[in-house]
Every structure is written in structure tokens, then in C-alpha cells.
Amino acid sequence: MASEITYAEVKFKNESPAPVIKVPAETKKPEHHPQKYPLWLPWLISLLLLLVCFALVVVLLVVPFWHSSEQPRALQQQFSEWKCDSAVPKGTDHGWMCCPEGWRRFQRSCYFLSLDMMNWTESEQNCTGMGSQLVVINSKAEQEFISEQRKQYPGKSGFYIGLFKDKNGQWQWVDNTPYNVTAAFWRKGEPSGGSVENCTVILRIKQTSNNWNDSGCFWNFSRICEAAAVIV
């Protein structure tokens, strides 16, 4: 009798698991992004900021002194010393009115009374060269102020003002302000109407309200210059 062959399935509990080999993850290469701005751009921005700061300094410190559109800039260019006070009209945005040293302020104007003498044409040119003009008198208050200033120079016979006859024989002011006979301050009997008396002087007389006299423009007199006050 043939023997039977018996097969048995054998399992080993302590069998070690198959080794696991860990493969290192692929190293991620850093990405190189192209540069979005040139290297000189930060320097340009810094320069622009510096220019902006400089402009602000100019606006805050320089422009207020030059802001008055009525004031010829030639006046500021001629004088380095100024006298300022706070007597400004209410409601203005600025706090000081300034005139060159040696000039006198009345309301919104500055006045200069000269010591030397010239003819009328030279006097007007001299005032213009300082950024002003021969005085234009618009009111009785201004006339009285000028006359009071004129009294401080008793040795001067007369001061030219900016009133003259044009080629048609009509009185007019140097700044083209219309001549108003009701706001004129002639001496009694003046203007006398002489053919060569085409200019006007303020004479040395006690009366302050009426002291204008027509005169020949070729005579040498002192002069009164006027310019708008600088508001700062």
C-alpha cells in the first residue's frame, strides 16, 4: 500500500517584513524671477523726494514774501533791508506789511521822499528804477499823509508827484488812473495854465489840504515815489 504524502502550509510569525527603501525627495531648485525694475530707480525716487522737499521750503519761506501781484519785483531786488508791522486790514490771510528801510507806509503803499533833485522825467525814471513810480494821490487821507511827511523836509521847495499833462493838454496820472478834479488838491489859482507848466509839485506851504502847483518839467525838484507794500 503506497504511503500518502501530506502537505502542510507553514507560516512563520516572526518573519521580518520586506525592507522599505526611502528615496529622498527631489530637491526643489529655487526659481529665478527676472528683476522688475532697474537698479537706478531707487536713486531716482530719492532725488525726486529731495526736490519735493526743496520746493516745499521755497514755497513756505520765499513765496510769501513775493506773493503780492501788485508789487513790482524790481522793488524787492533793489532793497535788502525791510521794515514790517502787523497793521493789516482785518480778514486778510497774512499778518505783516513791509516797506523798504527808509520808506514810510500808509495803508497798503510805501512812500519814499528823496533828498536829491532832478527834473520830472529823471524823477520818474529814478522811481521806476526802484520798482516804484511817482506818487499817485487818490484820496484826501493820502494827500494829508504825504503833506505831513513833506513837512519833515522844510528846506525842500517842492516834490514832484505823478501828475502831468499829456500831449492833448489833459492832466493824467503816470499809472493811467483817471484824473478826478474833485479829488485834486491845487493851491488857489492853480493850475495856472502856463504853456510850459506841464508837471506838478507839492510845495512847502503850511496848508496841507491844497498844496499842488503846476510847474515846468525841466525844473529840478525832489520827488515822492510810491510802491505797493509787500504783504507777508
mmCIF file of C-alpha atoms in Angstrom:
data_model
loop_
_atom_site.group_PDB
_atom_site.id
_atom_site.type_symbol
_atom_site.label_atom_id
_atom_site.label_comp_id
_atom_site.label_asym_id
_atom_site.label_seq_id
_atom_site.Cartn_x
_atom_site.Cartn_y
_atom_site.Cartn_z
ATOM 1 C CA MET A 1 0.000 0.000 0.000
ATOM 2 C CA ALA A 2 1.509 3.162 -1.021
ATOM 3 C CA SER A 3 2.046 5.811 1.636
ATOM 4 C CA GLU A 4 0.205 9.130 1.364
ATOM 5 C CA ILE A 5 2.189 12.344 1.143
ATOM 6 C CA THR A 6 0.755 15.036 3.311
ATOM 7 C CA TYR A 7 1.446 18.742 2.565
ATOM 8 C CA ALA A 8 1.270 21.300 5.293
ATOM 9 C CA GLU A 9 1.279 25.113 4.968
ATOM 10 C CA VAL A 10 3.692 26.622 7.439
ATOM 11 C CA LYS A 11 3.590 30.308 8.386
ATOM 12 C CA PHE A 12 6.359 31.997 10.281
ATOM 13 C CA LYS A 13 5.037 34.618 12.642
ATOM 14 C CA ASN A 14 8.406 36.231 13.230
ATOM 15 C CA GLU A 15 9.060 36.771 9.582
ATOM 16 C CA SER A 16 10.611 40.194 9.034
ATOM 17 C CA PRO A 17 8.776 42.495 6.572
ATOM 18 C CA ALA A 18 10.434 43.373 3.384
ATOM 19 C CA PRO A 19 12.738 46.331 3.880
ATOM 20 C CA VAL A 20 11.381 49.703 2.714
ATOM 21 C CA ILE A 21 13.867 51.854 0.919
ATOM 22 C CA LYS A 22 13.176 55.566 1.305
ATOM 23 C CA VAL A 23 14.104 57.571 -1.702
ATOM 24 C CA PRO A 24 14.977 61.192 -0.799
ATOM 25 C CA ALA A 25 12.597 63.719 -2.246
ATOM 26 C CA GLU A 26 13.869 65.591 -5.218
ATOM 27 C CA THR A 27 15.480 68.850 -4.111
ATOM 28 C CA LYS A 28 13.430 71.800 -5.318
ATOM 29 C CA LYS A 29 15.514 74.227 -7.255
ATOM 30 C CA PRO A 30 14.953 77.909 -6.374
ATOM 31 C CA GLU A 31 13.074 79.833 -9.005
ATOM 32 C CA HIS A 32 14.831 82.827 -10.505
ATOM 33 C CA HIS A 33 12.411 85.661 -11.192
ATOM 34 C CA PRO A 34 13.535 88.373 -13.593
ATOM 35 C CA GLN A 35 14.199 91.820 -11.950
ATOM 36 C CA LYS A 36 11.145 94.031 -12.382
ATOM 37 C CA TYR A 37 12.848 97.468 -12.034
ATOM 38 C CA PRO A 38 16.271 98.889 -12.913
ATOM 39 C CA LEU A 39 18.872 99.403 -10.233
ATOM 40 C CA TRP A 40 18.867 103.179 -10.674
ATOM 41 C CA LEU A 41 15.140 103.559 -9.909
ATOM 42 C CA PRO A 42 15.547 103.910 -6.082
ATOM 43 C CA TRP A 43 18.118 106.655 -6.642
ATOM 44 C CA LEU A 44 15.733 108.487 -8.931
ATOM 45 C CA ILE A 45 12.931 108.258 -6.370
ATOM 46 C CA SER A 46 15.249 109.608 -3.657
ATOM 47 C CA LEU A 47 16.252 112.512 -5.874
ATOM 48 C CA LEU A 48 12.623 113.358 -6.633
ATOM 49 C CA LEU A 49 11.757 113.321 -2.924
ATOM 50 C CA LEU A 50 14.677 115.663 -2.247
ATOM 51 C CA LEU A 51 13.452 118.053 -4.937
ATOM 52 C CA VAL A 52 9.942 117.983 -3.488
ATOM 53 C CA CYS A 53 11.294 118.880 -0.045
ATOM 54 C CA PHE A 54 13.302 121.742 -1.536
ATOM 55 C CA ALA A 55 10.231 123.034 -3.364
ATOM 56 C CA LEU A 56 8.236 122.991 -0.129
ATOM 57 C CA VAL A 57 10.927 125.046 1.595
ATOM 58 C CA VAL A 58 10.819 127.597 -1.212
ATOM 59 C CA VAL A 59 7.020 127.803 -1.076
ATOM 60 C CA LEU A 60 6.933 128.225 2.695
ATOM 61 C CA LEU A 61 9.829 130.652 3.115
ATOM 62 C CA VAL A 62 10.249 132.572 -0.134
ATOM 63 C CA VAL A 63 6.934 132.733 -1.964
ATOM 64 C CA PRO A 64 5.000 134.558 0.805
ATOM 65 C CA PHE A 65 7.396 137.464 0.508
ATOM 66 C CA TRP A 66 6.857 137.649 -3.241
ATOM 67 C CA HIS A 67 3.200 136.821 -3.380
ATOM 68 C CA SER A 68 1.786 140.280 -3.992
ATOM 69 C CA SER A 69 0.984 140.533 -7.694
ATOM 70 C CA GLU A 70 0.669 144.306 -7.458
ATOM 71 C CA GLN A 71 4.172 144.806 -6.148
ATOM 72 C CA PRO A 72 6.830 145.100 -8.865
ATOM 73 C CA ARG A 73 9.574 142.587 -8.173
ATOM 74 C CA ALA A 74 12.178 145.205 -9.026
ATOM 75 C CA LEU A 75 11.473 146.826 -5.648
ATOM 76 C CA GLN A 76 12.487 143.680 -3.754
ATOM 77 C CA GLN A 77 15.562 143.295 -5.933
ATOM 78 C CA GLN A 78 16.729 146.806 -5.057
ATOM 79 C CA PHE A 79 16.489 146.546 -1.270
ATOM 80 C CA SER A 80 17.771 144.004 1.221
ATOM 81 C CA GLU A 81 16.521 145.635 4.443
ATOM 82 C CA TRP A 82 12.810 145.904 5.191
ATOM 83 C CA LYS A 83 10.635 147.227 7.951
ATOM 84 C CA CYS A 84 7.447 145.296 8.701
ATOM 85 C CA ASP A 85 4.496 145.847 11.019
ATOM 86 C CA SER A 86 1.298 143.987 11.741
ATOM 87 C CA ALA A 87 -1.135 146.780 10.866
ATOM 88 C CA VAL A 88 -3.016 144.900 8.155
ATOM 89 C CA PRO A 89 -6.712 145.094 7.280
ATOM 90 C CA LYS A 90 -8.936 142.603 9.059
ATOM 91 C CA GLY A 91 -9.841 139.483 7.140
ATOM 92 C CA THR A 92 -6.507 139.087 5.345
ATOM 93 C CA ASP A 93 -4.632 135.799 5.365
ATOM 94 C CA HIS A 94 -1.269 137.332 6.199
ATOM 95 C CA GLY A 95 -0.012 139.168 9.221
ATOM 96 C CA TRP A 96 2.600 141.728 8.148
ATOM 97 C CA MET A 97 3.042 144.638 5.760
ATOM 98 C CA CYS A 98 6.588 145.515 4.728
ATOM 99 C CA CYS A 99 8.311 148.520 3.165
ATOM 100 C CA PRO A 100 11.977 149.015 2.334
ATOM 101 C CA GLU A 101 14.020 150.537 5.144
ATOM 102 C CA GLY A 102 13.758 154.336 4.923
ATOM 103 C CA TRP A 103 10.338 154.287 3.237
ATOM 104 C CA ARG A 104 7.107 155.267 5.041
ATOM 105 C CA ARG A 105 3.992 153.126 4.932
ATOM 106 C CA PHE A 106 0.419 154.401 4.683
ATOM 107 C CA GLN A 107 -2.396 151.894 4.286
ATOM 108 C CA ARG A 108 -1.225 149.497 1.549
ATOM 109 C CA SER A 109 1.509 151.668 -0.003
ATOM 110 C CA CYS A 110 5.134 152.602 0.690
ATOM 111 C CA TYR A 111 6.477 156.128 0.046
ATOM 112 C CA PHE A 112 9.973 157.470 -0.473
ATOM 113 C CA LEU A 113 10.819 161.179 -0.261
ATOM 114 C CA SER A 114 14.137 161.935 -1.936
ATOM 115 C CA LEU A 115 16.802 164.355 -0.776
ATOM 116 C CA ASP A 116 18.424 164.912 -4.171
ATOM 117 C CA MET A 117 16.783 166.840 -7.015
ATOM 118 C CA MET A 118 16.082 166.001 -10.666
ATOM 119 C CA ASN A 119 13.777 167.150 -13.436
ATOM 120 C CA TRP A 120 10.413 165.429 -13.802
ATOM 121 C CA THR A 121 11.472 162.878 -16.429
ATOM 122 C CA GLU A 122 14.563 161.884 -14.470
ATOM 123 C CA SER A 123 12.485 161.676 -11.302
ATOM 124 C CA GLU A 124 10.023 159.279 -12.902
ATOM 125 C CA GLN A 125 12.865 157.162 -14.268
ATOM 126 C CA ASN A 126 14.503 157.069 -10.854
ATOM 127 C CA CYS A 127 11.307 155.836 -9.183
ATOM 128 C CA THR A 128 10.756 153.259 -11.920
ATOM 129 C CA GLY A 129 14.318 152.015 -11.479
ATOM 130 C CA MET A 130 13.498 151.223 -7.848
ATOM 131 C CA GLY A 131 10.372 149.281 -8.806
ATOM 132 C CA SER A 132 8.020 152.139 -7.942
ATOM 133 C CA GLN A 133 6.514 155.229 -9.610
ATOM 134 C CA LEU A 134 5.980 158.885 -8.873
ATOM 135 C CA VAL A 135 3.227 159.052 -6.290
ATOM 136 C CA VAL A 136 -0.403 158.855 -7.412
ATOM 137 C CA ILE A 137 -2.719 160.521 -4.882
ATOM 138 C CA ASN A 138 -6.208 159.015 -4.778
ATOM 139 C CA SER A 139 -7.785 160.400 -1.614
ATOM 140 C CA LYS A 140 -7.748 163.261 0.874
ATOM 141 C CA ALA A 141 -6.378 160.917 3.537
ATOM 142 C CA GLU A 142 -3.413 160.051 1.327
ATOM 143 C CA GLN A 143 -2.878 163.736 0.476
ATOM 144 C CA GLU A 144 -2.774 164.673 4.155
ATOM 145 C CA PHE A 145 -0.363 161.839 4.960
ATOM 146 C CA ILE A 146 2.025 162.895 2.196
ATOM 147 C CA SER A 147 1.804 166.536 3.201
ATOM 148 C CA GLU A 148 2.707 165.642 6.798
ATOM 149 C CA GLN A 149 5.706 163.685 5.553
ATOM 150 C CA ARG A 150 6.668 166.582 3.327
ATOM 151 C CA LYS A 151 6.795 168.906 6.370
ATOM 152 C CA GLN A 152 9.784 166.957 7.656
ATOM 153 C CA TYR A 153 11.849 168.491 4.838
ATOM 154 C CA PRO A 154 11.407 172.245 5.325
ATOM 155 C CA GLY A 155 14.492 173.003 3.265
ATOM 156 C CA LYS A 156 12.993 171.473 0.115
ATOM 157 C CA SER A 157 10.961 173.853 -2.044
ATOM 158 C CA GLY A 158 8.931 171.190 -3.819
ATOM 159 C CA PHE A 159 8.463 167.485 -4.552
ATOM 160 C CA TYR A 160 7.384 166.087 -7.913
ATOM 161 C CA ILE A 161 4.301 163.846 -7.967
ATOM 162 C CA GLY A 162 2.998 161.643 -10.772
ATOM 163 C CA LEU A 163 0.523 164.115 -12.330
ATOM 164 C CA PHE A 164 1.343 165.657 -15.708
ATOM 165 C CA LYS A 165 -0.245 166.997 -18.887
ATOM 166 C CA ASP A 166 -0.427 164.703 -21.900
ATOM 167 C CA LYS A 167 0.093 165.840 -25.481
ATOM 168 C CA ASN A 168 -3.538 166.949 -25.624
ATOM 169 C CA GLY A 169 -3.103 169.204 -22.628
ATOM 170 C CA GLN A 170 -5.124 166.912 -20.330
ATOM 171 C CA TRP A 171 -3.959 166.093 -16.816
ATOM 172 C CA GLN A 172 -3.275 162.419 -16.192
ATOM 173 C CA TRP A 173 -1.510 160.187 -13.678
ATOM 174 C CA VAL A 174 1.541 158.112 -14.501
ATOM 175 C CA ASP A 175 -0.326 154.850 -13.851
ATOM 176 C CA ASN A 176 -3.271 155.908 -16.056
ATOM 177 C CA THR A 177 -5.576 156.422 -13.080
ATOM 178 C CA PRO A 178 -8.313 158.782 -14.342
ATOM 179 C CA TYR A 179 -7.762 162.370 -13.234
ATOM 180 C CA ASN A 180 -10.611 163.458 -10.963
ATOM 181 C CA VAL A 181 -10.853 167.196 -10.464
ATOM 182 C CA THR A 182 -12.903 166.677 -7.297
ATOM 183 C CA ALA A 183 -10.002 164.728 -5.789
ATOM 184 C CA ALA A 184 -7.333 167.263 -6.791
ATOM 185 C CA PHE A 185 -5.558 169.445 -4.223
ATOM 186 C CA TRP A 186 -4.375 172.531 -6.122
ATOM 187 C CA ARG A 187 -3.358 175.754 -4.471
ATOM 188 C CA LYS A 188 -5.700 178.654 -5.017
ATOM 189 C CA GLY A 189 -5.299 179.906 -8.582
ATOM 190 C CA GLU A 190 -3.641 176.689 -9.751
ATOM 191 C CA PRO A 191 -3.161 175.164 -12.164
ATOM 192 C CA SER A 192 -2.291 178.470 -13.763
ATOM 193 C CA GLY A 193 -2.354 177.032 -17.250
ATOM 194 C CA GLY A 194 1.088 178.104 -18.415
ATOM 195 C CA SER A 195 2.137 176.575 -21.717
ATOM 196 C CA VAL A 196 5.264 175.030 -20.218
ATOM 197 C CA GLU A 197 3.862 174.158 -16.801
ATOM 198 C CA ASN A 198 3.017 170.549 -17.564
ATOM 199 C CA CYS A 199 4.128 168.836 -14.355
ATOM 200 C CA THR A 200 3.044 169.000 -10.722
ATOM 201 C CA VAL A 201 4.895 169.598 -7.465
ATOM 202 C CA ILE A 202 3.839 169.675 -3.820
ATOM 203 C CA LEU A 203 5.070 172.981 -2.413
ATOM 204 C CA ARG A 204 6.340 173.950 1.019
ATOM 205 C CA ILE A 205 3.317 175.716 2.492
ATOM 206 C CA LYS A 206 1.543 175.452 5.829
ATOM 207 C CA GLN A 207 -1.748 174.331 4.376
ATOM 208 C CA THR A 208 -1.777 170.570 3.904
ATOM 209 C CA SER A 209 -5.015 170.039 2.025
ATOM 210 C CA ASN A 210 -4.227 172.194 -1.028
ATOM 211 C CA ASN A 211 -0.550 172.468 -1.924
ATOM 212 C CA TRP A 212 -0.233 171.322 -5.550
ATOM 213 C CA ASN A 213 1.352 173.651 -8.058
ATOM 214 C CA ASP A 214 1.859 173.186 -11.787
ATOM 215 C CA SER A 215 5.449 173.647 -12.858
ATOM 216 C CA GLY A 216 7.801 173.324 -15.760
ATOM 217 C CA CYS A 217 9.003 169.737 -16.071
ATOM 218 C CA PHE A 218 12.583 170.923 -16.641
ATOM 219 C CA TRP A 219 12.985 172.365 -13.131
ATOM 220 C CA ASN A 220 14.902 170.293 -10.594
ATOM 221 C CA PHE A 221 12.873 169.237 -7.564
ATOM 222 C CA SER A 222 12.897 166.382 -5.094
ATOM 223 C CA ARG A 223 10.399 163.582 -5.701
ATOM 224 C CA ILE A 224 7.992 161.257 -3.945
ATOM 225 C CA CYS A 225 7.992 157.611 -5.094
ATOM 226 C CA GLU A 226 5.225 155.137 -4.298
ATOM 227 C CA ALA A 227 5.060 151.336 -4.412
ATOM 228 C CA ALA A 228 2.624 148.747 -3.135
ATOM 229 C CA ALA A 229 3.529 147.365 0.291
ATOM 230 C CA VAL A 230 4.653 143.748 0.446
ATOM 231 C CA ILE A 231 2.292 141.566 2.484
ATOM 232 C CA VAL A 232 3.806 138.530 4.226
#
